[in-house]
Tab-separated table of C-alpha atoms in Angstrom:
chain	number	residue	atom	x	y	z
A	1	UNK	CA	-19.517	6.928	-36.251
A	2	UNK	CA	-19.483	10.174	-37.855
A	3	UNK	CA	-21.332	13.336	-35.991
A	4	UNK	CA	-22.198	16.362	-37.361
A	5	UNK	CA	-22.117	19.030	-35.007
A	6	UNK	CA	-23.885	22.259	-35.636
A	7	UNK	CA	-21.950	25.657	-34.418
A	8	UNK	CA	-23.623	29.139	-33.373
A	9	UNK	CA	-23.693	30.560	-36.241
A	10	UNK	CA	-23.069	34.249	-34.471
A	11	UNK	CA	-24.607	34.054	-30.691
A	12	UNK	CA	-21.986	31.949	-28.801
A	13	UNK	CA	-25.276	31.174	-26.265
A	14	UNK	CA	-26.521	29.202	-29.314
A	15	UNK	CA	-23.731	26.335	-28.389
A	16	UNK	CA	-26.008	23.451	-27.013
A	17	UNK	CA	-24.822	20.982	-24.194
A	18	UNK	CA	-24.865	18.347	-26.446
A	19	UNK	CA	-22.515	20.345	-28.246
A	20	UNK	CA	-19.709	21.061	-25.562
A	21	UNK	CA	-20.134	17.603	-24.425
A	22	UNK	CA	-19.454	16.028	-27.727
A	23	UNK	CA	-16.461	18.348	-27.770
A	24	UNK	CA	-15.271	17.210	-24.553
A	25	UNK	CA	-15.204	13.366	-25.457
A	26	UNK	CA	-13.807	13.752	-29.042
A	27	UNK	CA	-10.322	12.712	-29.935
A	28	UNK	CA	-10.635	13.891	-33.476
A	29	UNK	CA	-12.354	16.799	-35.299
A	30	UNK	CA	-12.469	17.409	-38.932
A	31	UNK	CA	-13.300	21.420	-39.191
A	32	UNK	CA	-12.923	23.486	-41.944
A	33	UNK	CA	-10.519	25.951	-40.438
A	34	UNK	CA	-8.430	24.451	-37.313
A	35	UNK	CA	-7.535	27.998	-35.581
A	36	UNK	CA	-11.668	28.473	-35.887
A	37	UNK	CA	-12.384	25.825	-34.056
A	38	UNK	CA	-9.984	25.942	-31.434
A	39	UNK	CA	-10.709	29.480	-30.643
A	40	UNK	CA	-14.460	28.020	-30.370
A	41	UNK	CA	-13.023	25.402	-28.131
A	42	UNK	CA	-11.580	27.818	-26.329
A	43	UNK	CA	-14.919	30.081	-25.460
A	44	UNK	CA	-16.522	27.080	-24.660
A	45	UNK	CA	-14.264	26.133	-22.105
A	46	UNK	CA	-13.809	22.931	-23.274
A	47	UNK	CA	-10.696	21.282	-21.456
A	48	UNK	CA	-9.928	18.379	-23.740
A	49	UNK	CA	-7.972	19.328	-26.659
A	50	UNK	CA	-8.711	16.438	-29.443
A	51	UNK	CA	-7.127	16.388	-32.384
A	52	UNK	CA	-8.044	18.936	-35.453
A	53	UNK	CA	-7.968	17.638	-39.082
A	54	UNK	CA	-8.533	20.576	-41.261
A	55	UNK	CA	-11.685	19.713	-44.015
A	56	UNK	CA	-12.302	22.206	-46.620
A	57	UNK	CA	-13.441	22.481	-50.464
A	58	UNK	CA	-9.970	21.977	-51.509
A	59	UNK	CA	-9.362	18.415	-49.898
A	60	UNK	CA	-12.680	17.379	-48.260
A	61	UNK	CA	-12.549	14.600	-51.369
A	62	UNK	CA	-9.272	13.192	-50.723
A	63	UNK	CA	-9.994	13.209	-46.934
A	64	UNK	CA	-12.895	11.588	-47.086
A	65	UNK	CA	-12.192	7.838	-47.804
A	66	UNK	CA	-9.532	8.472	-44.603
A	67	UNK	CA	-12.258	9.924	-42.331
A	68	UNK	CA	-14.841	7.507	-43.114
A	69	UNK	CA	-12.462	4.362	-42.371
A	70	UNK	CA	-11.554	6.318	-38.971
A	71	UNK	CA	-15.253	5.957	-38.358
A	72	UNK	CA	-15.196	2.508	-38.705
A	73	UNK	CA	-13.144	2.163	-35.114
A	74	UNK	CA	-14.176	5.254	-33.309
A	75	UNK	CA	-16.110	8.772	-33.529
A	76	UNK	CA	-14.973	11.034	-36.192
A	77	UNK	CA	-16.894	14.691	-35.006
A	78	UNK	CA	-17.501	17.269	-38.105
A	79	UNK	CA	-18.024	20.909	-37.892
A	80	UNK	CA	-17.983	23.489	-39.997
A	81	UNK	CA	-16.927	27.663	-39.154
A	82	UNK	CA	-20.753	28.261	-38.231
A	83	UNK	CA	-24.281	26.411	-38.617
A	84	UNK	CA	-24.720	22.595	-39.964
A	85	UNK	CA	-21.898	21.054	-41.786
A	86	UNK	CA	-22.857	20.112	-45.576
A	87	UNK	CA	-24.757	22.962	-46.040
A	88	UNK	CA	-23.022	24.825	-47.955
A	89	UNK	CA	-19.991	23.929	-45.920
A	90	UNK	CA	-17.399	20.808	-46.444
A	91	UNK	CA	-19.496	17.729	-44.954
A	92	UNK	CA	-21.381	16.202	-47.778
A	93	UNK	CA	-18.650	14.169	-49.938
A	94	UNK	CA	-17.735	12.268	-46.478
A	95	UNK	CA	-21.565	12.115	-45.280
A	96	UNK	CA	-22.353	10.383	-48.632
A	97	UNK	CA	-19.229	7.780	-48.622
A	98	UNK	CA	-19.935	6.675	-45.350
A	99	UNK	CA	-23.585	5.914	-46.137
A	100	UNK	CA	-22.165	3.569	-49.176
A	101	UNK	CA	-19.808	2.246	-46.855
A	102	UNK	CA	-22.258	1.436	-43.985
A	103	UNK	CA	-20.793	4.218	-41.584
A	104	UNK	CA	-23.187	5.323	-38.594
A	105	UNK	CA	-24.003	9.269	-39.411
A	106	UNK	CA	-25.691	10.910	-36.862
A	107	UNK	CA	-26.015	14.819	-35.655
A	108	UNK	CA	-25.574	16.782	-33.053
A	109	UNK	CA	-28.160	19.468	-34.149
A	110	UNK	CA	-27.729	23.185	-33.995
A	111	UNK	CA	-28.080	26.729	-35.704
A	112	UNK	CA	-28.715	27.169	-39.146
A	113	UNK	CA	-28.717	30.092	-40.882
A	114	UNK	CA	-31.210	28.667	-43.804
A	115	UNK	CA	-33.659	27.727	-41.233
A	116	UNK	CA	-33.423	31.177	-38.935
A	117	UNK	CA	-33.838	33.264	-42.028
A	118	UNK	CA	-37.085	31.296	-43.349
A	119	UNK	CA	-38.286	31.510	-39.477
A	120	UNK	CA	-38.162	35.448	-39.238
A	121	UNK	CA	-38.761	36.371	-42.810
A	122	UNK	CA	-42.384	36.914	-42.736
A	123	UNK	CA	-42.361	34.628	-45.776
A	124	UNK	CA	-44.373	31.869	-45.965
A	125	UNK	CA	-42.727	29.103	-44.480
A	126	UNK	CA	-44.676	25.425	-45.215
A	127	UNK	CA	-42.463	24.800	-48.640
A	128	UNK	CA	-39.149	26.173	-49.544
A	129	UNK	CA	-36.053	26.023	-51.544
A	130	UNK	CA	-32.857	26.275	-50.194
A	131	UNK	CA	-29.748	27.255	-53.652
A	132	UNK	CA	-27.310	28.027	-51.769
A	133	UNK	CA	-24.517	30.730	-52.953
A	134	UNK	CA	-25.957	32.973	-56.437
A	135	UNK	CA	-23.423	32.743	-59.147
A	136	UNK	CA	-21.436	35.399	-59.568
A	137	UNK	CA	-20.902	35.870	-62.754
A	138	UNK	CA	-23.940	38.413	-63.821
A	139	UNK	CA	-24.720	36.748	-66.743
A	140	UNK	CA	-25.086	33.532	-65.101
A	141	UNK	CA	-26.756	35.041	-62.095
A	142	UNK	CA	-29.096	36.198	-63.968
A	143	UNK	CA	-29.662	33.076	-66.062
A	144	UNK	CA	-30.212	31.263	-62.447
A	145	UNK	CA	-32.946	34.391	-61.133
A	146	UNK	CA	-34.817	33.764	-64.320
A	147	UNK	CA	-35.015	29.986	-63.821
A	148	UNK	CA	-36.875	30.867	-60.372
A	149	UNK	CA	-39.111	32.894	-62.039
A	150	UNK	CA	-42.091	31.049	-61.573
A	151	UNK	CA	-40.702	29.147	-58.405
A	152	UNK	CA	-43.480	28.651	-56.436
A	153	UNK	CA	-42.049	27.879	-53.335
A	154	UNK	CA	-40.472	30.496	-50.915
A	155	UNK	CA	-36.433	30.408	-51.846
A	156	UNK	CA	-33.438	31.023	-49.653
A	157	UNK	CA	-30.255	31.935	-51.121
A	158	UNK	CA	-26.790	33.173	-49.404
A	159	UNK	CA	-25.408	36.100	-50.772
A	160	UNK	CA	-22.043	37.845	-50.088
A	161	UNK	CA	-22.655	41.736	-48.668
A	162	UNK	CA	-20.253	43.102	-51.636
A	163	UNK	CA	-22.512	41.539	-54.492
A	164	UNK	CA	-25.940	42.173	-52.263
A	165	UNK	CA	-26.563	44.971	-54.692
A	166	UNK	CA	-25.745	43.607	-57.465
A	167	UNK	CA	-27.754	40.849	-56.777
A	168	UNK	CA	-31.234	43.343	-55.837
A	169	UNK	CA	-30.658	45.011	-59.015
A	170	UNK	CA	-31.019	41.970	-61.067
A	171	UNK	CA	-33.907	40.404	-59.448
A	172	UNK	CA	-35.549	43.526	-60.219
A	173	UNK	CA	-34.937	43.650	-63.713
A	174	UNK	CA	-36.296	39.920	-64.111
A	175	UNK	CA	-38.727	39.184	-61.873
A	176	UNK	CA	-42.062	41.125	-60.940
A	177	UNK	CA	-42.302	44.314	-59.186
A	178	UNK	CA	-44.238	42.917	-56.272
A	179	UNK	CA	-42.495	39.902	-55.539
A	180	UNK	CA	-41.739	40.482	-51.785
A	181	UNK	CA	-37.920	39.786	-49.736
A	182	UNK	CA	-36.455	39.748	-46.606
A	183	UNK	CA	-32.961	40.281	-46.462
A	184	UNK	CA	-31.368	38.971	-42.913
A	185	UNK	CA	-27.680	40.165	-41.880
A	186	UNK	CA	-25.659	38.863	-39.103
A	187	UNK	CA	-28.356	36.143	-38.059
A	188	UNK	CA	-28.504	35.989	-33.936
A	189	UNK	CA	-25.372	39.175	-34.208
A	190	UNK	CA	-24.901	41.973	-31.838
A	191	UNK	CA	-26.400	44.075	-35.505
A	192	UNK	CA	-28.715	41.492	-36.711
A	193	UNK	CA	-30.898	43.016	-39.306
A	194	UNK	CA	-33.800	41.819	-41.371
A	195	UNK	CA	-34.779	44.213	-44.509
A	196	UNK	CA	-38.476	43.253	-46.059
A	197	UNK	CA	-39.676	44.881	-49.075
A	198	UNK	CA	-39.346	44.462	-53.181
A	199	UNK	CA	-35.843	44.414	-54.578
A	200	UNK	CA	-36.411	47.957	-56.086
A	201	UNK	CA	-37.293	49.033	-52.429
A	202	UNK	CA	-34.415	47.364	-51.074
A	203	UNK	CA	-31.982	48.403	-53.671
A	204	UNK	CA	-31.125	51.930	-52.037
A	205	UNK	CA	-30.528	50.233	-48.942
A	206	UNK	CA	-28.117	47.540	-50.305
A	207	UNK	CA	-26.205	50.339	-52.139
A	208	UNK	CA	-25.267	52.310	-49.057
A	209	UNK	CA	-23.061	49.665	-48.201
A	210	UNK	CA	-23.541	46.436	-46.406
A	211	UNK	CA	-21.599	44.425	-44.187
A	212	UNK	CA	-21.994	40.854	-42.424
A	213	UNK	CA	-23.447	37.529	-43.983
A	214	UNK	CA	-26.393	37.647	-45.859
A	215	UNK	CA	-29.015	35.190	-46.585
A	216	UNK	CA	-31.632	36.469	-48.745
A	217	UNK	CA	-35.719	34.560	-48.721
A	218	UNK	CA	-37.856	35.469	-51.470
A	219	UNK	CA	-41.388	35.088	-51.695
A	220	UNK	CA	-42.762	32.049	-54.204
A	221	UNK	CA	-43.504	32.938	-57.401
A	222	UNK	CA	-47.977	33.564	-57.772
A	223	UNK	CA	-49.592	30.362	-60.064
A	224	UNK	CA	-49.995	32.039	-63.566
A	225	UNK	CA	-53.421	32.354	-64.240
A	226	UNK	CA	-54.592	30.413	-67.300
A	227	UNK	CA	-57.479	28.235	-68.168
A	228	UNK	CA	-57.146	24.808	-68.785
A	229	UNK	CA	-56.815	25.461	-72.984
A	230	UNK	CA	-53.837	27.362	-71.924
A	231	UNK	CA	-52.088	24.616	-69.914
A	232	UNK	CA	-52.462	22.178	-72.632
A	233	UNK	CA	-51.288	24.332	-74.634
A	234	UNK	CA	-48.393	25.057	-72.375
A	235	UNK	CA	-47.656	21.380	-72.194
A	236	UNK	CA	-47.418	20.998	-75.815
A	237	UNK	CA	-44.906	23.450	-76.296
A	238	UNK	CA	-42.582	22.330	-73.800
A	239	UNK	CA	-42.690	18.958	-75.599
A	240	UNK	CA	-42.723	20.002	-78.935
A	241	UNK	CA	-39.303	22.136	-77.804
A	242	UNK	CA	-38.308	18.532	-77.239
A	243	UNK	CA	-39.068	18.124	-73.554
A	244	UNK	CA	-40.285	14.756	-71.872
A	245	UNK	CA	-44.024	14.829	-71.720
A	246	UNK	CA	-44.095	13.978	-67.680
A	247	UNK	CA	-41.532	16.964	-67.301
A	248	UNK	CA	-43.329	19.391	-69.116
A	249	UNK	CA	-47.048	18.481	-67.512
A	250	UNK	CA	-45.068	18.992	-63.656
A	251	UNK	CA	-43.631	21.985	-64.753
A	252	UNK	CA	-46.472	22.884	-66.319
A	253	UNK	CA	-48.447	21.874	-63.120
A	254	UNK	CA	-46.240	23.854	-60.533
A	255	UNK	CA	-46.452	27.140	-62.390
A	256	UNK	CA	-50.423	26.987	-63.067
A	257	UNK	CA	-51.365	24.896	-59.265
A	258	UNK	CA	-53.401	22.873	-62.147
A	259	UNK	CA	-53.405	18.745	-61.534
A	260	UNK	CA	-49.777	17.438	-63.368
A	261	UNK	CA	-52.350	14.264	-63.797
A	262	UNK	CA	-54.509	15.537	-65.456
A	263	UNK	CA	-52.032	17.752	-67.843
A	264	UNK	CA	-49.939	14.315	-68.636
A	265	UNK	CA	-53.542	12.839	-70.110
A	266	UNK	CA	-54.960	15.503	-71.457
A	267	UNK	CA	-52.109	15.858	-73.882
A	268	UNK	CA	-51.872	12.180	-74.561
A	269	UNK	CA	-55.588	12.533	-75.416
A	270	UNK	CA	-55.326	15.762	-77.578
């Protein structure tokens, strides 16, 4: 089988027994950077050396057919430098192979960075969005803030400390004054730090100079606040800009919190 094996992501206390003692019965792991993860090997005091395969971006998709057939006959174990493989890491190409193929996945579950900001954001935390990496180009950052505009759902994004500013500057220009952030650095670190406030109020801040990985929550976007007349009329100029009725009435539906049901037949009946 295949495991994926999550990795403190800063605290080496996070490593989980389950952890160390999949370590110490492997014979092969694929990790995105081999010195990484036998320095980690190392701390643990894991004995066993097995053998590393280095997985990354640049050849995870040419590994992959190799690793999954290794599966077939014994355990393959994945990690990535920090947190869950496949999130935003190398992982997912081989993950989804070796479901076509029939391959046993299964995890060894540990930190995630995603899932530690959400927890001590102050944000709500019963839906969210995970986008991984902004773009970085400003234009098409700022193309990408404007789609999650009226996102309803709380959104968690990774960010690198260099473009952090950037990044604050934008979402104020596009998005409204109020919306509220948390900005966490160095999750479970020695100088683990969570900003909260607007991007204007955190702007200052970023522009001092950051350091450390960043993973930025922001608050859901509020419903907009229109009657039903509105919606429909909402809904018909979606389609008539040549959208597909069902996609305009749920988009429709998610920014206004009004029924995508009723939307889709209200139009039909209009």
């Amino acid at each position: 089988m295949i495991i994926l094996a999550g990795t403190p992501i800063g605290n080496l206390g996070d490593a989980s027994a389950r952890l160390i003692d999949t370590f110490k019965n492997a014979s092969l792991v694929a990790c995105e950077d081999t010195r990484s993860t036998a320095k980690l090997l190392g701390m643990l005091g894991v004995e066993n050396r097995p053998k590393l395969v280095a997985l990354h971006e640049h050849n995870e998709d040419e590994l992959a057919k190799t690793i999954v057939e290794q599966a077939r006959d014994s355990d393959v174990v994945l990690v990535s430098d920090a947190g869950m493989p496949g999130i935003s890491d190398p992982g997912y190409p081989i993950v989804a192979l070796a479901a076509k193929e029939g391959v046993t996945v299964t995890s060894v579950p540990g930190p995630s960075a995603v899932i530690t900001a959400l927890a001590i954001s102050g944000l709500p935390t019963d839906r969210f969005t995970f986008d991984g990496f902004l773009p970085r180009k400003a234009g098409e950052r700022e193309t990408f803030l404007r789609s999650l505009a009226n996102e309803p759902r709380t959104v968690v994004l990774f960010e690198s400390p260099h473009r952090l500013a950037r990044t604050l500057a934008d979402m104020a220009a596009v998005w409204p004054a109020d919306r509220r952030l948390a900005v966490c650095r160095e999750l479970t670190k020695l100088y683990e730090e969570v900003k909260r406030g607007t991007a204007a109020e955190l702007l200052p801040w970023a522009e001092e100079g950051v350091r450390g990985e960043i993973v930025i929550v922001v608050e859901g976007a509020a419903p907009a606040v229109v009657d039903a007349a509105g919606a429909q009329a909402m809904v018909a100029g979606l389609v008539a800009g040549g959208m597909r009725l069902k996609e305009a009435a749920a988009q429709v539906a998610t920014e206004t919190g009004m029924s995508k049901r009723d939307l889709y037949q209200g139009h039909l009946a209009s």
